[in-house]
Structure formats: structure tokens, C-alpha cells
mmCIF file of C-alpha atoms in Angstrom:
data_model
loop_
_atom_site.group_PDB
_atom_site.id
_atom_site.type_symbol
_atom_site.label_atom_id
_atom_site.label_comp_id
_atom_site.label_asym_id
_atom_site.label_seq_id
_atom_site.Cartn_x
_atom_site.Cartn_y
_atom_site.Cartn_z
ATOM 1 C CA SER A 1 136.686 -89.436 -10.162
ATOM 2 C CA ILE A 2 135.221 -87.519 -7.261
ATOM 3 C CA MET A 3 137.998 -88.591 -4.917
ATOM 4 C CA ALA A 4 140.972 -88.322 -7.276
ATOM 5 C CA SER A 5 142.607 -85.755 -5.018
ATOM 6 C CA HIS A 6 143.024 -88.386 -2.324
ATOM 7 C CA LEU A 7 144.808 -91.005 -4.441
ATOM 8 C CA ALA A 8 148.129 -90.087 -2.911
ATOM 9 C CA MET A 9 146.880 -91.377 0.436
ATOM 10 C CA MET A 10 146.654 -94.937 -0.928
ATOM 11 C CA ASP A 11 150.388 -95.438 -1.469
ATOM 12 C CA ALA A 12 150.951 -97.130 1.875
ATOM 13 C CA ALA A 13 148.310 -98.325 4.313
ATOM 14 C CA PRO A 14 149.015 -97.278 7.929
ATOM 15 C CA THR A 15 149.767 -99.855 10.584
ATOM 16 C CA ALA A 16 147.525 -100.498 13.586
ATOM 17 C CA GLU A 17 149.930 -98.547 15.790
ATOM 18 C CA GLU A 18 149.765 -95.564 13.473
ATOM 19 C CA LEU A 19 145.992 -95.625 13.465
ATOM 20 C CA GLU A 20 145.693 -95.600 17.264
ATOM 21 C CA PRO A 21 144.929 -92.978 18.282
ATOM 22 C CA MET A 22 143.810 -91.457 14.987
ATOM 23 C CA SER A 23 143.806 -87.681 14.964
ATOM 24 C CA ILE A 24 142.089 -84.818 13.235
ATOM 25 C CA ASP A 25 144.494 -82.242 11.869
ATOM 26 C CA ASP A 26 142.320 -79.217 11.169
ATOM 27 C CA GLU A 27 144.009 -76.692 8.916
ATOM 28 C CA HIS A 28 142.796 -73.917 11.258
ATOM 29 C CA THR A 29 144.307 -75.605 14.331
ATOM 30 C CA ALA A 30 147.904 -75.290 15.400
ATOM 31 C CA LYS A 31 150.016 -78.442 15.402
ATOM 32 C CA ASP A 32 150.470 -78.372 19.170
ATOM 33 C CA THR A 33 146.674 -78.314 19.715
ATOM 34 C CA ARG A 34 145.858 -81.176 17.376
ATOM 35 C CA LEU A 35 142.545 -82.913 18.138
ATOM 36 C CA LEU A 36 142.580 -86.615 18.928
ATOM 37 C CA ARG A 37 139.838 -88.863 17.588
ATOM 38 C CA THR A 38 137.531 -90.130 20.334
ATOM 39 C CA LYS A 39 137.789 -93.881 20.798
ATOM 40 C CA ALA A 40 134.954 -96.255 21.739
ATOM 41 C CA GLY A 41 135.043 -99.959 22.443
ATOM 42 C CA TYR A 42 133.673 -102.209 19.694
ATOM 43 C CA LYS A 43 132.380 -105.771 19.446
ATOM 44 C CA ASP A 44 130.756 -107.415 16.405
ATOM 45 C CA LEU A 45 127.581 -109.304 17.388
ATOM 46 C CA SER A 46 126.493 -110.294 13.859
ATOM 47 C CA GLY A 47 127.735 -113.874 13.865
ATOM 48 C CA ARG A 48 124.187 -115.219 13.615
ATOM 49 C CA PHE A 49 123.716 -113.389 10.295
ATOM 50 C CA LYS A 50 126.719 -114.982 8.575
ATOM 51 C CA MET A 51 125.642 -117.864 6.357
ATOM 52 C CA GLN A 52 127.883 -120.893 6.102
ATOM 53 C CA ALA A 53 125.745 -122.463 3.385
ATOM 54 C CA LYS A 54 122.873 -121.202 1.238
ATOM 55 C CA GLN A 55 119.716 -123.335 1.387
ATOM 56 C CA PHE A 56 116.573 -122.623 -0.611
ATOM 57 C CA SER A 57 114.585 -125.803 0.046
ATOM 58 C CA GLN A 58 112.840 -124.572 3.211
ATOM 59 C CA GLN A 59 109.659 -122.528 3.405
ATOM 60 C CA TYR A 60 108.822 -119.611 5.681
ATOM 61 C CA SER A 61 106.232 -121.375 7.836
ATOM 62 C CA HIS A 62 108.764 -122.535 10.416
ATOM 63 C CA ILE A 63 109.996 -118.944 10.823
ATOM 64 C CA TYR A 64 106.508 -117.678 11.677
ATOM 65 C CA ASN A 65 105.940 -120.616 14.016
ATOM 66 C CA LYS A 66 109.199 -119.974 15.876
ATOM 67 C CA ARG A 67 108.377 -116.276 16.143
ATOM 68 C CA LEU A 68 104.998 -117.136 17.667
ATOM 69 C CA LEU A 69 106.584 -119.513 20.176
ATOM 70 C CA GLN A 70 109.168 -116.911 21.200
ATOM 71 C CA GLN A 71 106.755 -113.996 21.549
ATOM 72 C CA ARG A 72 103.627 -115.704 22.853
ATOM 73 C CA ASP A 73 104.480 -115.318 26.547
ATOM 74 C CA SER A 74 105.436 -111.649 26.103
ATOM 75 C CA VAL A 75 102.247 -110.874 24.181
ATOM 76 C CA ARG A 76 100.108 -112.716 26.746
ATOM 77 C CA ALA A 77 101.780 -110.704 29.507
ATOM 78 C CA ALA A 78 101.035 -107.461 27.642
ATOM 79 C CA ALA A 79 97.416 -108.537 27.139
ATOM 80 C CA THR A 80 97.049 -109.433 30.816
ATOM 81 C CA ALA A 81 98.467 -106.062 31.855
ATOM 82 C CA LYS A 82 96.080 -104.230 29.507
ATOM 83 C CA TRP A 83 92.838 -106.200 30.024
ATOM 84 C CA GLY A 84 93.439 -108.237 33.173
ATOM 85 C CA GLY A 85 91.504 -105.815 35.331
ATOM 86 C CA GLU A 86 88.436 -106.227 33.117
ATOM 87 C CA GLY A 87 88.247 -109.980 33.571
ATOM 88 C CA VAL A 88 88.954 -110.822 29.928
ATOM 89 C CA GLU A 89 89.886 -114.476 29.449
ATOM 90 C CA ILE A 90 92.847 -115.304 27.186
ATOM 91 C CA ALA A 91 92.144 -118.460 25.199
ATOM 92 C CA ASN A 92 94.939 -120.998 24.815
ATOM 93 C CA SER A 93 94.443 -121.547 21.080
ATOM 94 C CA VAL A 94 92.285 -120.588 18.118
ATOM 95 C CA ILE A 95 90.485 -123.916 18.208
ATOM 96 C CA ASP A 96 89.197 -123.049 21.710
ATOM 97 C CA LEU A 97 87.288 -119.969 20.522
ATOM 98 C CA LYS A 98 83.529 -120.028 21.016
ATOM 99 C CA GLU A 99 80.885 -118.000 19.247
ATOM 100 C CA ASP A 100 79.455 -114.833 20.806
ATOM 101 C CA GLU A 101 81.846 -114.956 23.799
ATOM 102 C CA GLU A 102 84.233 -112.082 24.455
ATOM 103 C CA VAL A 103 87.733 -113.469 24.717
ATOM 104 C CA ALA A 104 91.345 -112.657 23.806
ATOM 105 C CA ILE A 105 93.603 -114.830 21.672
ATOM 106 C CA VAL A 106 97.290 -114.679 20.739
ATOM 107 C CA GLY A 107 98.355 -115.538 17.210
ATOM 108 C CA THR A 108 100.177 -114.503 14.039
ATOM 109 C CA LEU A 109 98.523 -112.134 11.582
ATOM 110 C CA TYR A 110 98.236 -113.029 7.909
ATOM 111 C CA LYS A 111 97.174 -110.295 5.507
ATOM 112 C CA GLN A 112 95.251 -111.337 2.401
ATOM 113 C CA GLN A 113 96.003 -108.927 -0.454
ATOM 114 C CA ALA A 114 94.639 -109.357 -3.950
ATOM 115 C CA LEU A 115 97.343 -107.115 -5.453
ATOM 116 C CA LYS A 116 100.281 -108.912 -3.851
ATOM 117 C CA PRO A 117 102.110 -110.996 -6.490
ATOM 118 C CA SER A 118 102.207 -114.770 -6.130
ATOM 119 C CA ILE A 119 104.621 -117.096 -7.888
ATOM 120 C CA LEU A 120 101.803 -119.627 -8.251
ATOM 121 C CA ASP A 121 99.849 -117.257 -10.494
ATOM 122 C CA GLN A 122 102.520 -117.663 -13.173
ATOM 123 C CA TYR A 123 101.696 -121.355 -13.547
ATOM 124 C CA LYS A 124 97.911 -121.262 -13.607
ATOM 125 C CA GLU A 125 97.813 -121.339 -17.389
ATOM 126 C CA LEU A 126 101.078 -122.719 -18.704
ATOM 127 C CA GLY A 127 99.999 -122.445 -22.321
ATOM 128 C CA GLN A 128 99.130 -118.765 -22.138
ATOM 129 C CA VAL A 129 101.861 -116.268 -22.976
ATOM 130 C CA THR A 130 101.343 -112.776 -21.640
ATOM 131 C CA ALA A 131 103.444 -109.661 -21.462
ATOM 132 C CA PRO A 132 105.259 -109.051 -18.157
ATOM 133 C CA VAL A 133 103.336 -106.959 -15.654
ATOM 134 C CA ALA A 134 105.114 -104.009 -14.091
ATOM 135 C CA ALA A 135 105.758 -104.399 -10.364
ATOM 136 C CA LEU A 136 103.594 -102.300 -8.066
ATOM 137 C CA ASP A 137 104.966 -100.020 -5.359
ATOM 138 C CA ASP A 138 101.838 -100.471 -3.227
ATOM 139 C CA TYR A 139 99.941 -103.729 -2.748
ATOM 140 C CA THR A 140 97.232 -102.337 -0.473
ATOM 141 C CA SER A 141 93.564 -102.070 -1.458
ATOM 142 C CA ASP A 142 90.152 -101.738 0.163
ATOM 143 C CA SER A 143 89.610 -105.497 -0.214
ATOM 144 C CA ASP A 144 92.491 -106.439 2.121
ATOM 145 C CA SER A 145 91.517 -108.684 5.037
ATOM 146 C CA MET A 146 93.265 -110.141 8.098
ATOM 147 C CA ILE A 147 93.494 -113.673 9.482
ATOM 148 C CA LEU A 148 94.853 -114.683 12.890
ATOM 149 C CA GLU A 149 96.417 -118.141 13.113
ATOM 150 C CA ASP A 150 98.344 -120.391 15.451
ATOM 151 C CA GLU A 151 99.347 -124.075 15.491
ATOM 152 C CA THR A 152 95.732 -125.257 15.786
ATOM 153 C CA GLY A 153 93.853 -123.172 13.230
ATOM 154 C CA ARG A 154 92.946 -119.746 11.911
ATOM 155 C CA VAL A 155 90.134 -117.250 12.249
ATOM 156 C CA THR A 156 89.259 -114.192 10.160
ATOM 157 C CA VAL A 157 89.448 -110.986 12.192
ATOM 158 C CA GLY A 158 87.984 -107.602 11.313
ATOM 159 C CA GLY A 159 86.006 -104.613 12.437
ATOM 160 C CA ALA A 160 86.476 -100.888 12.764
ATOM 161 C CA ASN A 161 88.911 -101.285 15.684
ATOM 162 C CA LEU A 162 91.480 -103.191 13.621
ATOM 163 C CA PRO A 163 93.663 -100.924 11.422
ATOM 164 C CA VAL A 164 94.081 -103.314 8.501
ATOM 165 C CA GLY A 165 96.074 -100.812 6.470
ATOM 166 C CA GLN A 166 98.712 -100.376 9.176
ATOM 167 C CA LEU A 167 99.381 -104.048 9.945
ATOM 168 C CA PRO A 168 101.503 -106.492 7.874
ATOM 169 C CA THR A 169 101.744 -110.261 7.717
ATOM 170 C CA GLY A 170 103.830 -111.940 10.416
ATOM 171 C CA VAL A 171 103.047 -109.731 13.420
ATOM 172 C CA VAL A 172 102.284 -111.586 16.662
ATOM 173 C CA LEU A 173 99.328 -109.909 18.398
ATOM 174 C CA ALA A 174 96.777 -110.454 21.121
ATOM 175 C CA ILE A 175 93.298 -109.665 19.802
ATOM 176 C CA ARG A 176 90.295 -109.088 22.029
ATOM 177 C CA GLY A 177 86.853 -109.640 20.558
ATOM 178 C CA ARG A 178 84.050 -112.107 19.926
ATOM 179 C CA VAL A 179 83.371 -114.536 17.091
ATOM 180 C CA ARG A 180 80.147 -113.714 15.287
ATOM 181 C CA SER A 181 77.828 -116.696 14.846
ATOM 182 C CA SER A 182 76.542 -115.285 11.567
ATOM 183 C CA ASP A 183 79.783 -115.507 9.556
ATOM 184 C CA GLY A 184 82.497 -116.834 11.923
ATOM 185 C CA VAL A 185 84.475 -113.578 11.805
ATOM 186 C CA MET A 186 86.034 -112.378 15.049
ATOM 187 C CA GLU A 187 84.851 -108.805 15.668
ATOM 188 C CA VAL A 188 87.841 -106.952 17.136
ATOM 189 C CA ILE A 189 87.305 -104.833 20.234
ATOM 190 C CA ASP A 190 90.967 -104.099 20.969
ATOM 191 C CA TRP A 191 94.448 -105.443 20.246
ATOM 192 C CA THR A 192 97.998 -105.228 21.575
ATOM 193 C CA GLY A 193 101.503 -106.382 20.726
ATOM 194 C CA ALA A 194 104.492 -107.374 22.825
ATOM 195 C CA GLY A 195 105.896 -103.837 22.951
ATOM 196 C CA VAL A 196 109.546 -102.874 22.834
ATOM 197 C CA ALA A 197 112.008 -105.684 23.475
ATOM 198 C CA PRO A 198 113.962 -105.477 26.744
ATOM 199 C CA ALA A 199 117.434 -103.993 26.644
ATOM 200 C CA HIS A 200 120.510 -106.177 26.738
ATOM 201 C CA PRO A 201 121.410 -107.126 30.326
ATOM 202 C CA ALA A 202 124.150 -104.912 31.700
ATOM 203 C CA ALA A 203 126.206 -108.001 32.540
ATOM 204 C CA GLU A 204 126.474 -108.829 28.810
ATOM 205 C CA ILE A 205 127.895 -105.424 27.861
ATOM 206 C CA THR A 206 131.662 -105.704 27.452
ATOM 207 C CA THR A 207 132.560 -102.181 26.260
ATOM 208 C CA ALA A 208 132.702 -99.099 28.474
ATOM 209 C CA LEU A 209 130.396 -96.105 28.149
ATOM 210 C CA PRO A 210 132.021 -92.755 27.284
ATOM 211 C CA THR A 211 132.298 -90.296 30.157
ATOM 212 C CA PRO A 212 129.759 -87.419 30.249
ATOM 213 C CA ASP A 213 132.493 -84.818 29.744
ATOM 214 C CA ALA A 214 133.855 -86.667 26.681
ATOM 215 C CA PRO A 215 130.866 -87.922 24.632
ATOM 216 C CA ALA A 216 131.345 -90.159 21.604
ATOM 217 C CA TYR A 217 129.167 -90.220 18.505
ATOM 218 C CA VAL A 218 128.322 -92.913 15.953
ATOM 219 C CA LEU A 219 127.614 -91.535 12.476
ATOM 220 C CA VAL A 220 125.074 -93.608 10.509
ATOM 221 C CA VAL A 221 124.871 -92.712 6.824
ATOM 222 C CA SER A 222 123.485 -94.389 3.713
ATOM 223 C CA GLY A 223 122.698 -93.741 0.073
ATOM 224 C CA PHE A 224 126.069 -92.681 -1.358
ATOM 225 C CA GLU A 225 124.732 -94.072 -4.674
ATOM 226 C CA ALA A 226 127.937 -93.340 -6.544
ATOM 227 C CA GLY A 227 127.523 -93.254 -10.307
ATOM 228 C CA ASP A 228 123.812 -92.428 -10.184
ATOM 229 C CA MET A 229 124.052 -88.897 -11.595
ATOM 230 C CA GLN A 230 124.166 -87.339 -8.131
ATOM 231 C CA ASP A 231 126.097 -84.208 -7.271
ATOM 232 C CA PRO A 232 129.365 -85.474 -5.717
ATOM 233 C CA LEU A 233 129.790 -82.281 -3.677
ATOM 234 C CA ALA A 234 127.571 -83.500 -0.806
ATOM 235 C CA LEU A 235 129.554 -86.734 -0.476
ATOM 236 C CA GLN A 236 132.859 -84.861 -0.648
ATOM 237 C CA MET A 237 131.678 -82.486 2.092
ATOM 238 C CA LEU A 238 130.680 -85.439 4.285
ATOM 239 C CA VAL A 239 134.125 -87.004 3.958
ATOM 240 C CA ASP A 240 135.840 -83.671 4.637
ATOM 241 C CA TYR A 241 133.662 -83.050 7.701
ATOM 242 C CA VAL A 242 134.411 -86.448 9.249
ATOM 243 C CA ALA A 243 138.117 -85.947 8.559
ATOM 244 C CA GLY A 244 138.026 -82.541 10.245
ATOM 245 C CA HIS A 245 138.786 -80.490 7.145
ATOM 246 C CA LEU A 246 135.451 -78.686 6.912
ATOM 247 C CA GLY A 247 134.512 -75.712 9.064
ATOM 248 C CA GLY A 248 136.356 -74.076 11.897
ATOM 249 C CA PRO A 249 137.757 -75.340 15.211
ATOM 250 C CA ALA A 250 134.269 -75.798 16.708
ATOM 251 C CA GLU A 251 133.159 -78.070 13.853
ATOM 252 C CA ALA A 252 136.447 -79.983 13.978
ATOM 253 C CA GLU A 253 135.978 -80.600 17.700
ATOM 254 C CA VAL A 254 132.538 -82.110 17.079
ATOM 255 C CA ALA A 255 133.880 -84.211 14.196
ATOM 256 C CA ALA A 256 136.607 -85.524 16.481
ATOM 257 C CA ARG A 257 133.872 -86.991 18.697
ATOM 258 C CA ILE A 258 132.757 -89.332 15.879
ATOM 259 C CA ALA A 259 134.180 -92.634 17.098
ATOM 260 C CA ARG A 260 132.739 -94.791 14.318
ATOM 261 C CA VAL A 261 130.938 -94.493 10.970
ATOM 262 C CA VAL A 262 128.300 -97.021 9.889
ATOM 263 C CA VAL A 263 127.472 -96.983 6.166
ATOM 264 C CA ALA A 264 124.010 -98.544 5.983
ATOM 265 C CA GLY A 265 123.918 -99.705 2.380
ATOM 266 C CA ASN A 266 123.491 -98.387 -1.162
ATOM 267 C CA CYS A 267 127.035 -97.173 -1.696
ATOM 268 C CA ARG A 268 126.634 -97.797 -5.414
ATOM 269 C CA GLY A 269 123.941 -96.221 -7.552
ATOM 270 C CA ASP A 270 121.107 -98.094 -9.250
ATOM 271 C CA LEU A 271 122.406 -99.834 -12.376
ATOM 272 C CA ALA A 272 119.237 -101.813 -13.070
ATOM 273 C CA SER A 273 118.181 -99.426 -15.836
ATOM 274 C CA SER A 274 121.565 -99.569 -17.588
ATOM 275 C CA SER A 275 121.334 -101.307 -20.957
ATOM 276 C CA LEU A 276 124.950 -102.388 -20.553
ATOM 277 C CA LEU A 277 123.926 -104.970 -17.948
ATOM 278 C CA LEU A 278 121.827 -106.753 -20.561
ATOM 279 C CA GLN A 279 124.768 -107.247 -22.916
ATOM 280 C CA ARG A 280 126.827 -110.409 -22.775
ATOM 281 C CA ASN A 281 130.041 -109.023 -24.269
ATOM 282 C CA LEU A 282 131.166 -105.543 -23.289
ATOM 283 C CA LYS A 283 133.830 -103.409 -24.852
ATOM 284 C CA LYS A 284 136.647 -102.093 -22.706
ATOM 285 C CA ASP A 285 135.164 -98.624 -22.354
ATOM 286 C CA GLU A 286 131.756 -100.128 -21.510
ATOM 287 C CA SER A 287 133.299 -102.342 -18.816
ATOM 288 C CA GLU A 288 135.036 -99.288 -17.387
ATOM 289 C CA LYS A 289 131.716 -97.460 -17.253
ATOM 290 C CA VAL A 290 130.068 -100.295 -15.311
ATOM 291 C CA ALA A 291 132.989 -100.554 -12.863
ATOM 292 C CA GLU A 292 133.426 -96.809 -12.312
ATOM 293 C CA PRO A 293 130.799 -96.450 -9.509
ATOM 294 C CA MET A 294 132.559 -99.014 -7.311
ATOM 295 C CA ARG A 295 135.894 -97.277 -7.913
ATOM 296 C CA GLU A 296 134.380 -94.075 -6.570
ATOM 297 C CA VAL A 297 132.985 -95.969 -3.578
ATOM 298 C CA ASP A 298 136.408 -97.514 -2.968
ATOM 299 C CA LEU A 299 138.117 -94.126 -2.823
ATOM 300 C CA VAL A 300 135.428 -92.616 -0.591
ATOM 301 C CA LEU A 301 135.644 -95.476 1.910
ATOM 302 C CA ALA A 302 139.447 -95.453 1.821
ATOM 303 C CA THR A 303 139.461 -91.752 2.661
ATOM 304 C CA LEU A 304 137.015 -92.290 5.518
ATOM 305 C CA ALA A 305 139.000 -95.263 6.825
ATOM 306 C CA CYS A 306 142.069 -93.010 7.025
ATOM 307 C CA ALA A 307 140.315 -90.990 9.709
ATOM 308 C CA VAL A 308 137.841 -93.225 11.539
ATOM 309 C CA PRO A 309 136.743 -96.895 11.823
ATOM 310 C CA VAL A 310 134.078 -97.610 9.187
ATOM 311 C CA ASP A 311 131.508 -100.417 9.103
ATOM 312 C CA VAL A 312 130.042 -101.019 5.626
ATOM 313 C CA MET A 313 126.725 -102.833 5.262
ATOM 314 C CA PRO A 314 125.530 -104.009 1.823
ATOM 315 C CA GLY A 315 122.269 -102.601 0.480
ATOM 316 C CA ALA A 316 119.761 -103.372 -2.232
ATOM 317 C CA LEU A 317 121.878 -101.616 -4.898
ATOM 318 C CA ASP A 318 125.267 -102.997 -3.867
ATOM 319 C CA PRO A 319 127.094 -106.015 -5.384
ATOM 320 C CA SER A 320 125.826 -108.526 -2.852
ATOM 321 C CA GLY A 321 123.079 -111.160 -2.812
ATOM 322 C CA HIS A 322 119.498 -109.907 -2.823
ATOM 323 C CA TRP A 323 118.288 -112.335 -0.148
ATOM 324 C CA LEU A 324 118.544 -111.526 3.544
ATOM 325 C CA PRO A 325 120.727 -111.714 5.484
ATOM 326 C CA GLN A 326 123.049 -110.113 2.952
ATOM 327 C CA GLN A 327 126.648 -111.172 3.343
ATOM 328 C CA PRO A 328 129.567 -108.709 3.573
ATOM 329 C CA LEU A 329 130.771 -107.090 0.378
ATOM 330 C CA PRO A 330 133.786 -108.882 -1.177
ATOM 331 C CA ARG A 331 137.005 -107.139 -0.230
ATOM 332 C CA CYS A 332 138.197 -107.461 -3.834
ATOM 333 C CA VAL A 333 135.694 -104.810 -5.001
ATOM 334 C CA LEU A 334 137.301 -102.299 -2.604
ATOM 335 C CA PRO A 335 141.036 -102.823 -3.216
ATOM 336 C CA ASN A 336 142.170 -99.480 -1.768
ATOM 337 C CA ALA A 337 139.833 -99.310 1.228
ATOM 338 C CA ALA A 338 140.432 -102.973 2.074
ATOM 339 C CA ARG A 339 144.073 -102.195 2.880
ATOM 340 C CA TYR A 340 142.996 -100.385 6.045
ATOM 341 C CA SER A 341 142.351 -102.334 9.217
ATOM 342 C CA THR A 342 139.735 -99.725 10.124
ATOM 343 C CA LEU A 343 137.473 -100.873 7.260
ATOM 344 C CA ASN A 344 134.993 -103.449 8.530
ATOM 345 C CA LEU A 345 132.770 -105.171 5.952
ATOM 346 C CA VAL A 346 129.696 -106.497 7.774
ATOM 347 C CA THR A 347 126.363 -108.190 7.134
ATOM 348 C CA ASN A 348 122.889 -106.761 6.635
ATOM 349 C CA PRO A 349 121.230 -106.943 9.191
ATOM 350 C CA TYR A 350 124.071 -105.797 11.393
ATOM 351 C CA GLU A 351 124.387 -105.919 15.172
ATOM 352 C CA CYS A 352 127.281 -104.580 17.187
ATOM 353 C CA GLU A 353 128.268 -103.091 20.502
ATOM 354 C CA ILE A 354 129.863 -99.636 20.456
ATOM 355 C CA GLY A 355 130.817 -97.755 23.580
ATOM 356 C CA GLY A 356 128.508 -99.670 25.902
ATOM 357 C CA ARG A 357 125.487 -99.478 23.560
ATOM 358 C CA VAL A 358 124.055 -102.201 21.331
ATOM 359 C CA PHE A 359 123.157 -101.242 17.748
ATOM 360 C CA LEU A 360 120.915 -103.389 15.526
ATOM 361 C CA GLY A 361 119.633 -102.363 12.119
ATOM 362 C CA THR A 362 119.214 -103.081 8.428
ATOM 363 C CA SER A 363 119.947 -101.218 5.211
ATOM 364 C CA GLY A 364 116.259 -100.478 4.719
ATOM 365 C CA GLN A 365 114.898 -103.360 2.618
ATOM 366 C CA THR A 366 112.598 -104.440 5.434
ATOM 367 C CA VAL A 367 111.173 -100.935 5.772
ATOM 368 C CA ALA A 368 110.662 -100.679 2.001
ATOM 369 C CA ASP A 369 108.867 -104.036 1.917
ATOM 370 C CA LEU A 370 106.624 -103.089 4.833
ATOM 371 C CA LYS A 371 105.670 -99.850 3.115
ATOM 372 C CA LYS A 372 104.456 -101.878 0.110
ATOM 373 C CA VAL A 373 101.937 -103.819 2.223
ATOM 374 C CA THR A 374 100.832 -101.017 4.561
ATOM 375 C CA CYS A 375 99.228 -97.639 4.039
ATOM 376 C CA GLU A 376 98.823 -94.449 6.034
ATOM 377 C CA VAL A 377 102.173 -95.169 7.673
ATOM 378 C CA SER A 378 105.371 -93.167 7.152
ATOM 379 C CA ALA A 379 108.817 -94.749 6.782
ATOM 380 C CA GLY A 380 109.720 -93.523 10.273
ATOM 381 C CA GLU A 381 106.643 -95.127 11.797
ATOM 382 C CA VAL A 382 107.396 -98.383 9.946
ATOM 383 C CA ALA A 383 110.941 -98.402 11.288
ATOM 384 C CA GLU A 384 109.677 -97.671 14.812
ATOM 385 C CA GLY A 385 107.185 -100.531 14.503
ATOM 386 C CA GLU A 386 109.997 -102.868 13.465
ATOM 387 C CA GLY A 387 111.737 -102.109 16.741
ATOM 388 C CA GLU A 388 108.656 -103.243 18.606
#
């Protein structure tokens, strides 16, 4: 095991008093100049992502409708600010559009993609048996088209000014253009979204900001992927750095400023290709092989929790449900790390307040899905677009 050298630390979990304040004891630093771990206030804001009951009878239409209702005023305000000086009228609904008149309209985009899989296609010919088709990593094609819809109707939108490849289904936009009388398609002149959401009101922030002379850092890391044939040295070096055992006094001083670690998913490696998962009855050594990655994760997180508060989000490869929001990992799969009060198993998405700042993010499934339906957009640009 990559963390076998730290097993001795698991004999007795420290109390809350012993963990506050936690310290970094750098081997190059004298005992009387021991560095204290920077502390930052914390509040979990992810209550809305915790599911009390799982329901699969509802469709997604109500989600898109609610999103449109919530963002319509903000998008209209953005459209007014952008085109108001040009006298562009903003129609109230799709059904009010008239042919050959320049107007703006707010609605939800729907992207038609021939390559995107549909569950209904599996039942078109019930008597036909075909081999399974490999999943695609990219559903985009030159035949993709866009439709704008609201509660009253829908209209096809297109033209050179609409970047079809960069836009996904579900985005609420204001589109400026005119409906062609020849084919009923709205020729796009310009478009705009709501922009970046406003920051949380200062009155709702309950934790204090760090002082300028004593900054605090939040370390966000993902992709441990234990058991996936990766070199364990990088993960060991990360743990040693956070604990203050890597580098000299200068590095230890920076590490001491890390007030919290957020593990954003994929602690365990990808086991989907393992033939052992397809077997119903496993031998003892085979069961050990399947369980070994989570044992490594357990020891890594326990070692981190000895030094700093750790929030662990589930990811696509972790033992949690595949639907979003993913619920916290079961504490029973992390028996050693779960003994520490500094280990915090959270949802995905995850929202929290740390040191006077609000953090909101996912473990990356949303970015991966958006990349499948968009082109000419990097992962960073997709993530930035999610924030807007």
C-alpha cells in the first residue's frame, strides 16, 4: 500500500481539542518555532443537494421551465443594456414574433443533434436484435441546429452570427434577429446571456475574511485515481507537502497557510474495464484486489485529515450514485479516515463558505457532458461558461 508507512497514525483518532489548532512540524524547523496551521471559518451550504428520497418519475421539462422563469428578467436586463440604445424591441413570447421584423426574444435553447443517443431509438424495432454501439465522446456534427423555445412555442434559430458548436441545450439567451418569411427560421443578428451571477450579499456571509498579513489558502485537488496503475509518488508528495514534510522552511510556511483541502472527486481509479466486476462470485484474493483502491484512498485521506480539514466530494469513478446530485460517500468505505472529525464527506455539487468566501463547484461531470455536445471549446472555457 502506498500509505503503509502512516498506519501507525491510525491507532487513536485525536480529539477536537487536540486538532485545534493543528500544527505543521517541519523536520527542518526547531520545536520552539513550530508553525501553526492557519484556520478559516467554515459553513456547509449544500443542504439543497442532499436528497431525502430518490424519485425517477419526473421529466426534465419542469427544470428548464423553472430556469427560464428565474433567468428571464436578468437576460432581458442584459439585452436592454446591450441593444436598448438601438431601439430594439424585446418580444414577450415566441408566439408574438412576426415575419421580417427585427426583434429580440428571450428563451431556452434546444440543440438538435443527430449523433446524440436517445433511449427511444432502442424501441423503434423491438424485434430487431443488433450489437451494442460504442458510446461516442463527441456528439457534434455539421448538421446540428438550434431551436429557441418558451412556454408558448418554439422557433428555429440560425445564421452565421450564432455559434452553434459552442452552445448546448438548456442555456437561457436573448436572441436578436428577424424571422424569415421564406422558411420561418429566425436569422440571428446578435445574442446575449445573463452574464455572471451576482455575488452573495455581504450580510449573508457569516465567516470572517483572513487578514492581509496572514492569508489563508484552500487547496482544491482531484483525480487521485488510486489503483489505476498510476505512479503513487505524486500523491505521496502531495500529502507530504500539505503536512509540511516536503521542502524547506519556506515551503512549510506556505503549506501552513492551507486552511482546508477540497478533494473534487475521482479518488478511486476506473474499475469499469476490470473483468472482476462482471463476475458474480469472487474468490478472496479477487475481492481483495477490487477493494484495494479504496483502502489506499482511506489511508491517504486519513493522513491528510491528521493535518488539515478535508472535504471529499464523490466523482464519476467513486462508489456513489451516478445521478446528480451525488450523495456523500458512505463513511464505512473509509474506516480509518472517518475516525477524524476533520474529514467531511460532502455532496457533488458542493457549496460552502470558507473564510468569508463562497465556493460552489462540481467534480467535473457537467464539464465532461458539455464537452460532448460542444466543439471548439476547451474544458476551461466550458467551466467558465458554467459560471455564467
